Amino acid sequence: MRNKEQSILDYFGVASHKELLEFMQEHPEDKDVLLLKELFIRIEYGGNTDE
């Protein structure tokens, strides 16, 4: 069975975290960027985004 997992960097087509942050800044309304931001918020606040 092939591993179908993909890194976040590969998904966004960037080579580093710095490039990912730049991509996020350049595309703030991109649906995938918005989902990634939501994930970061959930991680930071322990899964509760209603605060």
Short mmCIF file of C-alpha atoms in Angstrom, two decimals:
data_model
loop_
_atom_site.label_atom_id
_atom_site.label_comp_id
_atom_site.label_asym_id
_atom_site.label_seq_id
_atom_site.Cartn_x
_atom_site.Cartn_y
_atom_site.Cartn_z
CA MET A 1 0.00 0.00 0.00
CA ARG A 2 1.37 3.39 -0.99
CA ASN A 3 1.60 6.19 1.51
CA LYS A 4 -0.81 8.89 0.29
CA GLU A 5 0.10 11.40 2.98
CA GLN A 6 1.48 14.71 1.84
CA SER A 7 3.33 17.32 3.87
CA ILE A 8 1.85 20.78 4.26
CA LEU A 9 4.88 22.22 2.49
CA ASP A 10 4.39 19.87 -0.47
CA TYR A 11 0.65 20.62 -0.55
CA PHE A 12 1.29 24.35 -0.89
CA GLY A 13 4.25 23.82 -3.23
CA VAL A 14 6.82 25.51 -1.02
CA ALA A 15 10.20 24.37 0.27
CA SER A 16 10.29 25.90 3.76
CA HIS A 17 8.15 27.19 6.59
CA LYS A 18 9.24 30.72 5.69
CA GLU A 19 7.93 30.24 2.15
CA LEU A 20 4.68 28.86 3.56
CA LEU A 21 4.23 31.96 5.74
CA GLU A 22 4.94 34.19 2.74
CA PHE A 23 2.39 32.24 0.68
CA MET A 24 -0.18 32.62 3.46
CA GLN A 25 0.45 36.38 3.59
CA GLU A 26 0.16 36.71 -0.19
CA HIS A 27 -3.05 34.64 -0.35
CA PRO A 28 -5.00 35.47 2.84
CA GLU A 29 -8.38 34.56 1.34
CA ASP A 30 -7.34 31.23 -0.20
CA LYS A 31 -9.66 28.51 1.14
CA ASP A 32 -6.76 26.22 2.03
CA VAL A 33 -4.91 29.04 3.80
CA LEU A 34 -8.05 29.81 5.80
CA LEU A 35 -8.39 26.13 6.76
CA LEU A 36 -4.74 26.00 7.82
CA LYS A 37 -5.21 29.12 9.97
CA GLU A 38 -8.26 27.50 11.58
CA LEU A 39 -6.17 24.41 12.34
CA PHE A 40 -3.50 26.57 13.98
CA ILE A 41 -6.16 28.26 16.11
CA ARG A 42 -7.60 24.91 17.19
CA ILE A 43 -4.16 23.65 18.13
CA GLU A 44 -3.33 26.80 20.09
CA TYR A 45 -6.61 26.85 22.00
CA GLY A 46 -6.96 23.12 22.54
CA GLY A 47 -9.61 22.53 19.91
CA ASN A 48 -12.11 25.14 21.11
CA THR A 49 -12.49 28.01 18.63
CA ASP A 50 -15.56 29.54 20.31
CA GLU A 51 -13.46 31.68 22.66
#
